[in-house]
Amino acid sequence: MTDNASQTDLSTTTVAVIGAGNMGGPVVRAMLAAGTDPQHVRIVNSSPASSERAAAELGVTAAADRAAAVDGADVVVLGVKPYQILDLLAEIGDGLAEGAVVVSLAAGTTLAQMQEALPADTAVERAMPSVPISVGEGAVGLMRGDAVTDAQHDLVHALFSCAGVSVDITEGQVHAFIGTAGSLVAIVFSLMEAMIDEGVREGLKRDLATELVQQTVRGATGLLRESGQHVAVARGTVTSPGGTTVEGLAEFERRGGRAAIASAMQAAADRSKEMAGD
Ligand SMILES: NC(=O)c1ccc[n+]([C@@H]2O[C@H](COP(=O)([O-])OP(=O)(O)OC[C@H]3O[C@@H](n4cnc5c(N)ncnc54)[C@H](OP(=O)(O)O)[C@@H]3O)[C@@H](O)[C@H]2O)c1
């Protein structure tokens, strides 16, 4: 985050979120954690009932429709599916407030495509978030459009300042970002599920196996962060000759564990490229 972003006061910022679903919801939570006033956050989903339900769950306001949500908003976040983005921009473009920034969460729709669907010189950004931003432990890659001013970019950074890690990336890096953060979350969940199931198979109660796996993943991350150690050095410190860990690691390598993880990340990045037509 930039210094200016950390000094940005969000208490009067009005945010419209069109599509507060699996990703739009966590984005709203992160923006509230950053200091946005819930009364200034309006959301709209595909029906009034859905908007009301999501607004009640998130503690923000439901807008009557998309035009009402966008009216006067400083920041308009698009949390709909990628195939909906361009039609949505064509619909809301003329209703955007002067100086508004449009932030799309969509994979596969580029800044150039978005810019083309909007009135000239509209400020457009892309944000690629991962789900744990809702608990302040996610990652957000921000891609800045040409028409975005420094003040607008600082505002977007400030909105994501409590999301976890937020960094500027290029559109060329977004595919790697998806493989290494956005989609990786689900791969980590899947790995953790396998670890918990095996702990149960080895005789632990599911609650205990879950607690141990969560603590182990958290502990490994905390240790690397605090010590600054290279990950291979940290692994070496828990690998004594002829011991249990080296035996487990050898089996992991023989079974192609590392290759399977790399392939999964590459597949996610490749799919992102395919969606973007790159
Ligand atoms: N999920 C992730 O981990 C993730 C990560 C990074 C980026 N993204 C991006 O986030 C975007 C949303 O994905 P998602 O997984 O959050 O999908 P989702 O859970 O299906 O959410 C989509 C939201 O859009 C709303 N919506 C649909 N049509 C609408 C319309 N015409 N007007 C207003 N709202 C409308 C839906 O409302 P209803 O519930 O009423 O149908 C829903 O709240 C995608 O572009 C995706 O590429 C997702």
XYZ file of C-alpha atoms in Angstrom, residues 16-19 42-47 51 63-71 76 80 84 87-88 91-92 95:
28
model
C -21.531 0.654 -5.079
C -21.081 -3.093 -5.463
C -22.933 -4.684 -8.373
C -22.849 -8.406 -7.654
C -24.763 0.020 -1.510
C -25.123 -3.336 -3.115
C -27.304 -4.702 -5.858
C -27.710 -8.314 -6.959
C -29.824 -9.905 -9.663
C -33.123 -9.350 -7.822
C -29.920 -7.623 -2.801
C -29.914 -0.328 -3.669
C -33.215 -0.433 -5.542
C -31.490 -1.157 -8.856
C -28.163 -0.818 -10.660
C -28.776 2.822 -11.684
C -29.570 3.804 -8.086
C -26.470 1.984 -6.813
C -24.166 3.790 -9.221
C -25.715 7.242 -8.786
C -18.250 1.148 -8.465
C -20.706 -10.158 -11.651
C -21.677 -9.906 -17.953
C -22.951 -5.285 -21.164
C -23.077 -3.987 -17.617
C -25.586 0.058 -19.230
C -24.093 2.042 -16.332
C -24.805 7.167 -14.993
